[in-house]
XYZ file of C-alpha atoms in Angstrom:
556
model
C 79.433 -38.713 43.590
C 79.222 -36.221 40.942
C 74.977 -36.061 42.095
C 76.280 -35.192 46.096
C 78.006 -32.598 45.429
C 75.977 -31.336 43.361
C 73.331 -32.269 45.831
C 75.255 -30.534 48.660
C 76.560 -27.492 47.124
C 72.695 -26.192 46.514
C 72.042 -27.229 50.028
C 74.741 -24.380 51.626
C 74.484 -20.915 51.695
C 77.105 -19.271 50.146
C 79.868 -21.965 50.626
C 82.326 -22.125 47.659
C 82.498 -26.225 46.319
C 85.810 -26.357 46.634
C 85.571 -26.033 50.685
C 85.072 -28.827 53.142
C 82.657 -28.797 56.040
C 83.922 -27.347 59.210
C 84.652 -29.620 61.395
C 81.948 -31.066 64.744
C 82.585 -28.852 68.110
C 81.270 -31.852 69.839
C 79.988 -35.208 70.068
C 76.282 -34.339 69.408
C 76.735 -31.992 67.465
C 78.699 -34.639 64.944
C 75.991 -37.073 65.079
C 73.520 -34.783 64.055
C 75.591 -33.672 61.387
C 76.470 -37.481 60.527
C 72.685 -38.268 59.987
C 71.838 -35.711 58.208
C 75.165 -36.023 55.709
C 74.324 -40.067 55.184
C 70.426 -39.251 54.462
C 71.986 -36.954 51.874
C 74.450 -39.358 50.548
C 71.719 -42.473 50.736
C 68.379 -40.016 49.460
C 70.128 -40.729 45.020
C 70.169 -44.034 45.992
C 66.543 -44.120 47.301
C 65.272 -42.151 44.338
C 66.669 -44.474 42.074
C 64.943 -48.202 43.883
C 62.016 -49.363 44.210
C 60.867 -46.538 46.640
C 60.568 -43.592 43.885
C 58.185 -46.137 41.212
C 56.161 -47.155 44.289
C 55.789 -42.766 44.604
C 55.473 -42.959 41.147
C 52.627 -45.758 40.368
C 50.503 -43.310 43.552
C 50.828 -40.677 41.402
C 49.612 -42.424 38.511
C 46.029 -43.952 40.676
C 45.684 -40.550 42.277
C 45.087 -38.688 38.322
C 42.189 -40.647 37.344
C 41.006 -39.377 40.664
C 41.778 -35.736 40.385
C 40.237 -35.691 36.649
C 36.852 -37.044 37.248
C 36.874 -34.816 40.676
C 37.290 -31.812 37.890
C 34.724 -32.947 36.047
C 32.452 -32.793 38.499
C 33.106 -29.964 39.820
C 33.580 -27.415 36.842
C 31.294 -29.182 33.348
C 27.974 -30.328 35.516
C 27.714 -26.948 36.719
C 28.867 -25.927 33.353
C 26.277 -28.868 31.466
C 23.714 -27.301 33.714
C 24.546 -23.494 32.579
C 24.398 -25.143 28.462
C 21.278 -28.349 28.798
C 19.988 -26.783 31.660
C 16.949 -29.571 32.892
C 13.159 -28.278 31.097
C 10.729 -26.476 33.474
C 8.217 -29.035 33.960
C 5.086 -28.392 31.532
C 7.552 -27.069 29.163
C 8.177 -29.419 25.857
C 5.215 -31.315 24.836
C 5.547 -35.458 25.977
C 1.783 -36.125 25.730
C 2.709 -38.625 22.235
C 5.603 -40.863 25.187
C 2.871 -40.845 27.798
C -0.225 -41.788 25.596
C 2.149 -44.496 24.737
C 3.580 -46.018 28.286
C -0.011 -45.587 29.808
C -2.180 -47.152 26.192
C -2.087 -50.859 27.842
C -3.624 -49.429 30.946
C -6.113 -46.813 29.385
C -7.610 -50.116 27.218
C -7.236 -51.901 29.759
C -9.103 -49.640 31.818
C -12.729 -51.457 32.833
C -14.293 -49.173 35.418
C -17.375 -48.392 35.010
C -18.008 -45.488 32.733
C -19.759 -42.142 33.910
C -23.489 -42.352 32.789
C -23.372 -39.477 31.068
C -26.977 -38.080 32.351
C -25.641 -37.904 35.726
C -22.309 -35.429 34.836
C -22.956 -32.964 36.176
C -23.966 -33.082 40.969
C -24.428 -29.376 41.370
C -27.490 -27.417 40.422
C -27.949 -23.559 40.050
C -29.986 -21.902 42.591
C -31.026 -18.044 40.813
C -32.535 -15.842 42.528
C -35.704 -13.427 41.783
C -34.625 -10.357 40.190
C -36.204 -6.960 39.225
C -37.779 -5.943 35.668
C -35.789 -5.875 32.614
C -34.902 -1.974 32.270
C -36.949 0.118 30.004
C -34.865 1.432 26.940
C -35.188 5.192 27.225
C -32.599 8.234 25.280
C -32.302 10.890 28.310
C -29.155 12.005 27.344
C -30.377 13.104 23.898
C -32.795 15.345 22.081
C -35.766 14.453 21.541
C -37.451 15.228 17.658
C -34.196 15.000 15.342
C -33.874 13.540 11.562
C -33.730 9.826 10.989
C -30.020 8.795 11.739
C -28.760 5.993 10.340
C -25.777 3.409 11.761
C -23.678 1.270 9.466
C -20.836 -0.519 10.717
C -18.896 -3.955 9.425
C -18.341 -7.290 11.442
C -14.651 -8.258 11.103
C -14.092 -12.079 12.430
C -14.835 -15.800 12.460
C -18.913 -16.611 14.192
C -18.625 -15.409 17.511
C -16.747 -12.531 16.750
C -18.855 -10.381 14.037
C -21.167 -12.416 16.331
C -20.105 -9.527 19.232
C -20.031 -6.748 17.079
C -23.510 -6.978 16.145
C -25.140 -7.327 19.574
C -22.543 -4.271 20.295
C -24.022 -3.027 16.925
C -27.213 -2.999 18.597
C -26.024 -1.010 22.187
C -24.619 1.987 20.310
C -27.691 2.604 17.717
C -30.115 2.586 21.350
C -27.658 4.350 23.341
C -27.623 7.156 20.282
C -30.984 6.682 19.191
C -29.956 5.546 15.470
C -30.944 3.040 12.915
C -29.161 0.285 12.429
C -28.236 -1.159 9.100
C -28.342 -5.089 9.095
C -24.365 -5.048 11.184
C -21.862 -5.924 7.175
C -19.984 -8.976 7.571
C -15.981 -8.394 6.009
C -14.267 -10.871 3.871
C -10.566 -11.602 6.237
C -8.044 -14.061 4.118
C -7.966 -16.403 6.978
C -11.484 -16.894 7.851
C -12.439 -16.583 3.348
C -16.402 -16.575 4.814
C -17.702 -14.129 2.270
C -21.120 -15.031 4.083
C -23.529 -11.663 4.177
C -25.742 -11.240 7.654
C -28.960 -13.092 6.511
C -26.665 -16.417 4.854
C -25.987 -16.936 8.472
C -28.612 -15.446 10.730
C -32.830 -14.964 10.322
C -33.102 -11.466 8.921
C -36.908 -11.287 9.764
C -37.432 -12.570 13.332
C -33.443 -10.034 13.545
C -35.601 -6.960 12.676
C -39.182 -8.297 14.182
C -37.624 -8.727 17.152
C -35.854 -6.005 18.146
C -38.386 -3.566 16.965
C -39.515 -2.121 20.421
C -35.987 -1.811 21.197
C -34.221 -0.062 18.199
C -35.023 -0.008 13.925
C -33.925 -2.193 11.977
C -32.984 -1.944 8.212
C -31.693 -4.331 5.467
C -31.377 -0.809 3.414
C -30.549 3.216 3.958
C -32.780 6.226 1.866
C -31.601 6.824 -1.374
C -31.676 10.493 -1.560
C -29.106 9.981 2.072
C -26.916 7.236 -0.536
C -27.134 9.715 -3.284
C -24.429 11.914 -1.204
C -22.204 9.168 -1.735
C -22.778 7.848 -5.295
C -24.620 5.306 -3.936
C -21.905 3.017 -2.662
C -21.769 2.510 1.791
C -18.019 2.901 0.849
C -17.751 6.270 0.504
C -19.386 6.746 3.848
C -16.217 8.501 6.147
C -15.321 6.209 8.016
C -15.390 7.281 11.885
C -12.497 5.792 13.608
C -12.705 4.292 16.825
C -10.846 3.313 19.516
C -10.593 -0.461 21.373
C -13.524 -0.562 23.703
C -15.552 2.740 23.772
C -17.008 4.050 26.541
C -20.454 5.025 25.712
C -19.522 8.303 26.920
C -17.374 8.976 24.224
C -20.095 7.895 22.165
C -21.844 10.391 22.803
C -19.262 12.895 22.936
C -17.584 12.478 19.770
C -19.876 9.423 17.005
C -23.183 11.760 18.421
C -22.418 14.580 16.789
C -20.669 13.808 13.911
C -24.270 11.908 13.164
C -26.446 14.171 13.975
C -24.235 16.452 11.591
C -24.585 13.759 8.311
C -27.248 12.136 9.669
C -25.146 8.760 8.829
C -22.065 7.325 10.613
C -20.486 3.992 9.784
C -17.409 2.281 11.777
C -14.937 0.158 10.055
C -13.487 -2.132 11.709
C -16.944 -3.463 14.626
C -15.084 -5.830 16.514
C -13.998 -4.458 19.930
C -14.934 -1.173 19.322
C -17.716 -1.063 22.804
C -17.185 -1.701 26.875
C -18.009 -4.261 28.546
C -19.751 -1.962 30.810
C -22.265 0.052 30.086
C -25.516 2.021 31.617
C -28.505 -0.557 32.427
C -30.968 -0.255 29.414
C -27.671 -0.220 26.790
C -26.430 -3.516 28.228
C -30.456 -4.434 28.361
C -30.147 -4.105 24.727
C -27.060 -6.988 24.397
C -28.746 -8.904 26.170
C -32.225 -9.469 23.926
C -29.502 -9.244 20.720
C -27.466 -11.905 22.025
C -30.375 -13.621 23.265
C -33.126 -13.357 21.516
C -32.873 -11.669 18.382
C -30.275 -13.677 17.113
C -31.198 -16.689 15.912
C -29.116 -18.831 12.829
C -31.287 -19.011 9.580
C -33.292 -21.963 7.308
C -30.994 -23.123 6.287
C -29.000 -24.172 8.774
C -31.276 -25.365 11.292
C -32.646 -27.672 9.089
C -28.695 -29.492 8.078
C -27.944 -28.532 12.434
C -31.443 -30.003 12.769
C -30.638 -33.716 10.533
C -26.461 -33.394 12.562
C -28.158 -33.896 16.032
C -31.404 -36.425 15.282
C -28.186 -38.653 13.862
C -25.645 -37.547 16.514
C -28.492 -38.752 19.241
C -29.503 -41.867 17.219
C -25.667 -42.983 17.394
C -26.110 -42.121 21.333
C -28.487 -44.424 21.305
C -26.850 -46.084 24.210
C -26.637 -43.467 26.312
C -29.691 -42.347 26.011
C -29.542 -40.115 22.493
C -26.513 -38.112 25.379
C -22.961 -37.953 23.867
C -20.131 -35.566 24.480
C -19.211 -32.716 22.002
C -15.866 -31.644 21.861
C -14.834 -27.955 20.666
C -11.203 -28.525 19.181
C -9.242 -26.121 18.587
C -6.131 -27.575 16.401
C -6.331 -26.469 12.902
C -3.185 -25.720 11.215
C -4.054 -21.853 10.890
C -4.595 -22.008 15.406
C -0.992 -24.394 15.821
C 0.596 -21.300 14.286
C -0.249 -18.235 15.602
C -0.992 -20.095 19.169
C 3.759 -20.681 18.446
C 3.503 -23.663 20.122
C 6.009 -26.269 19.702
C 4.985 -30.150 18.925
C 6.221 -33.599 18.488
C 7.223 -32.463 13.879
C 10.458 -31.136 14.312
C 12.435 -28.908 11.708
C 9.525 -30.299 9.170
C 6.466 -28.885 11.632
C 9.053 -25.902 12.014
C 9.295 -25.381 8.607
C 5.879 -25.306 7.890
C 4.386 -23.153 10.757
C 6.703 -20.290 9.576
C 4.822 -20.689 5.823
C 1.672 -20.663 7.616
C 2.457 -17.804 9.941
C 4.141 -16.077 6.492
C 1.040 -16.572 4.892
C -1.554 -15.587 6.499
C -0.124 -13.092 8.973
C 2.661 -11.296 6.997
C 5.970 -9.962 9.028
C 3.621 -9.219 11.910
C 6.189 -12.120 13.561
C 9.265 -11.213 12.301
C 8.459 -8.034 14.011
C 11.504 -7.056 16.185
C 8.567 -6.242 18.841
C 6.695 -9.888 18.525
C 8.843 -12.274 21.043
C 8.001 -16.137 19.657
C 8.125 -18.342 23.465
C 7.289 -22.148 22.708
C 8.324 -22.557 25.836
C 6.276 -20.353 28.341
C 3.243 -20.671 26.045
C 2.928 -24.453 26.737
C 3.770 -23.987 30.570
C 1.344 -20.777 30.617
C -1.449 -23.173 28.808
C -1.710 -21.016 25.766
C -0.800 -24.092 23.600
C -4.325 -25.777 21.638
C -5.178 -28.829 22.836
C -3.808 -31.935 20.874
C -6.603 -34.406 19.899
C -4.471 -37.148 21.845
C -4.351 -34.894 25.187
C -7.900 -34.416 24.901
C -8.770 -38.390 24.464
C -6.426 -39.080 26.931
C -7.837 -35.991 29.882
C -11.795 -38.118 28.940
C -10.211 -41.165 30.057
C -8.796 -40.148 32.989
C -12.323 -38.334 34.181
C -13.788 -41.606 34.163
C -15.652 -40.965 29.942
C -15.377 -44.856 28.888
C -14.337 -45.456 25.302
C -18.220 -46.489 24.514
C -18.935 -42.313 24.457
C -20.408 -40.500 21.906
C -18.494 -38.125 20.141
C -19.081 -35.026 18.785
C -16.157 -33.679 17.255
C -16.133 -29.606 16.168
C -13.173 -28.326 14.761
C -12.395 -26.640 11.346
C -9.583 -28.857 9.274
C -7.546 -30.844 12.048
C -3.526 -30.381 11.520
C -2.544 -33.035 10.034
C -5.591 -34.913 10.623
C -4.653 -38.949 10.385
C -2.234 -38.383 12.641
C -3.641 -36.794 15.070
C -6.860 -37.974 15.127
C -6.448 -41.674 15.530
C -4.941 -41.866 19.286
C -8.211 -40.203 20.249
C -10.526 -42.501 17.988
C -8.192 -45.025 19.517
C -9.775 -44.039 22.705
C -13.245 -43.448 21.200
C -13.944 -45.500 18.065
C -17.467 -43.079 17.897
C -16.248 -40.505 17.495
C -17.850 -38.223 15.133
C -17.649 -35.113 13.021
C -20.378 -33.394 10.814
C -18.278 -34.967 7.733
C -19.140 -38.176 8.858
C -22.684 -37.776 10.032
C -24.017 -36.442 6.330
C -23.428 -36.584 3.299
C -21.310 -34.610 0.219
C -24.075 -33.580 -1.742
C -26.102 -32.168 2.065
C -22.899 -30.050 2.645
C -22.505 -28.437 -0.027
C -23.506 -25.107 0.231
C -21.770 -24.488 3.572
C -18.371 -26.256 2.536
C -16.360 -23.479 0.748
C -18.225 -21.107 3.923
C -16.287 -21.656 7.356
C -19.157 -19.619 9.277
C -21.484 -21.509 8.280
C -19.936 -24.877 9.468
C -19.176 -22.667 12.779
C -22.372 -22.154 12.734
C -23.770 -26.619 12.315
C -21.214 -27.311 15.613
C -23.043 -24.473 17.399
C -25.679 -26.510 16.792
C -24.746 -29.578 17.595
C -22.512 -29.112 20.504
C -25.970 -26.909 22.071
C -27.212 -29.897 22.930
C -25.144 -31.755 23.710
C -24.982 -33.129 27.052
C -21.231 -32.259 28.974
C -19.497 -29.612 26.101
C -16.031 -29.355 26.176
C -13.319 -26.515 25.401
C -10.129 -27.258 24.778
C -8.693 -23.182 24.171
C -11.032 -20.686 25.180
C -12.542 -17.747 22.660
C -14.788 -16.501 21.180
C -17.411 -20.292 20.152
C -16.305 -21.887 23.469
C -17.334 -18.272 24.787
C -20.397 -17.482 23.541
C -21.493 -21.122 23.655
C -20.615 -21.083 27.676
C -22.973 -18.815 28.066
C -26.072 -19.754 25.680
C -26.159 -23.375 27.571
C -26.355 -21.042 30.970
C -28.898 -19.242 29.683
C -31.172 -22.578 28.297
C -30.252 -25.490 30.843
C -29.134 -23.358 33.206
C -25.801 -24.802 34.465
C -23.107 -24.647 31.968
C -22.689 -27.897 31.030
C -19.310 -27.554 30.319
C -15.518 -28.861 31.145
C -12.940 -26.667 31.193
C -9.524 -27.644 31.212
C -6.515 -26.630 33.455
C -4.566 -25.906 30.630
C -1.766 -25.105 33.219
C -2.086 -28.130 36.055
C -1.891 -30.899 32.467
C 1.156 -30.146 30.638
C 2.624 -30.625 34.585
C 1.238 -33.685 34.818
C 1.965 -35.240 30.993
C 5.386 -33.633 31.246
C 5.707 -36.903 33.027
C 6.992 -39.982 31.582
C 6.687 -41.478 34.499
C 3.549 -40.626 36.596
C 1.127 -43.620 36.778
C -2.234 -43.854 34.679
C -4.304 -44.185 38.515
C -1.974 -41.233 39.251
C -3.620 -39.559 35.886
C -6.463 -40.316 36.420
C -7.214 -39.215 39.852
C -5.836 -35.427 38.197
C -8.653 -35.829 35.879
C -11.591 -36.038 38.692
C -10.250 -33.686 40.148
C -10.712 -31.286 37.653
C -13.635 -32.690 35.882
C -15.681 -31.649 39.616
C -14.386 -27.725 39.084
C -15.713 -27.716 35.979
C -19.070 -29.419 37.134
C -19.016 -26.913 41.233
C -17.746 -23.723 37.575
C -20.991 -24.567 35.710
C -23.313 -23.301 38.216
C -21.288 -20.379 40.311
C -22.851 -17.433 39.249
C -20.074 -14.035 39.903
C -20.228 -11.904 42.062
C -19.686 -9.240 39.637
C -19.272 -5.472 40.737
C -17.420 -4.519 36.798
C -18.895 -6.890 33.670
C -15.360 -6.988 31.443
C -14.155 -8.617 28.595
C -13.499 -12.156 30.907
C -17.254 -11.475 32.640
C -19.315 -10.690 29.994
C -22.772 -10.954 29.363
C -22.184 -13.157 26.594
C -20.421 -16.414 29.147
C -22.344 -14.954 32.021
C -26.165 -14.380 31.296
C -26.816 -13.703 34.813
C -28.202 -11.669 36.636
C -27.478 -9.231 34.079
C -29.833 -10.844 31.486
C -32.490 -12.468 33.616
C -35.660 -10.141 33.607
C -35.642 -12.123 29.031
C -38.744 -13.904 28.978
C -37.303 -17.319 27.871
C -38.507 -19.549 24.284
C -41.170 -21.799 25.478
C -38.688 -24.552 24.268
C -35.614 -24.016 22.394
C -36.182 -26.660 20.313
C -38.624 -25.121 18.419
C -36.218 -22.602 17.085
C -34.200 -25.037 16.120
């Protein structure tokens, strides 16, 4: 009864609890009020009965559904923000895909590529005008001897670029060139001098009619500098300086002092020069620079042994320039499958070789973006999968040109599993045969350069000066670059897809091989020479007028 009174009083507006309701005025009104009153009186009974229990049970069933809906609605987007799906190609998953496809790769017995038939297209060269004659139309005549001293820095082919540029600058300034000095670098750690790498006599004799080259500077001139080249004031030339800069800025100093020293000299000359000076680069690179006899002797031995071991393929073999050395992996700032220990090791190498360069606030380390953009060094595993996908059988002879490969035992094993006939200069020779090269990275790189030159197919995996020069050299002498240049942006996306089939992967790789063939014979329509289309990579048409040696093989 108390509950009824309380409920009723709360329903009545402005009436005392002790006041009874007003009597009804009509019958119909009384019935409506009676129903209302009776229902109100019955409601507490219902609330205490089965109806209430069923309603509560329904609510309890609904709560989990509401909770699940909230999770989907709110937690899903939050999780996506905190843990977004990786972008295609952003993570190194090649090792997972290799394991998924290994059975298919090993059981693939489809007809392999015949190495002598890899390249279907041929280069068509048009006749060119005679080579330009060198002249010093910008400079005075009858001036005393003037000397140019340069210090080439970097590895083997960066130094090669510096040498060719030095010849061009000496011709431009009408100066006598001192045999270029090689700068020791803490990464390459090679103390070799010019004569250890190149044939000095051949270099001087070939350039004689264009540029005068000497081994030593005059004593009367060196007396002014206490017979030390390091005492000669260093002229700081900006990177990629134009011919006009040398004529306006460097030549007056040379005229006054009779000698100019430029150190470092790498990348200190514009790729775009007057034709008669550009021609000097062609002569230097394709005629004057020849490797030393000591390098040629060992390289010939390696080529011969590689050819014998490739007898089943007609003496033809595939060479791979693999840039998966620990310093290259560290410098790239890419992430592979080594986890925390790999990260700590790479940080240590970066600190040792480049100091605090990678710790500067303005230096952004972005492994994801590097991989998506194709800037990460290809692993031996990735190279092997690419070549097998292109159609190279597991009986294909492979020459691996590389420095010390990062974690070689682990990383080379998959490549050897796909290509058992895998060779390196160390495997093709005895320790005694390589003893005089062992601690000299540039001499070792020169051996690789020659063996790669004679391969039927050259595979470049990372870019850089080595493949840049080698591709141009092969194109100059063979009329075809004969090079596989992977589309690394496409490759990382394919090797990110862990559900890709072997047949799908093969189709994509065969398209990539056809594209490399087309690029190998293409002569770019160059309106202005830049760093990306230099004559070291594309010798035609600038260097086409040069007379080729009777047989390049006779030189080596």
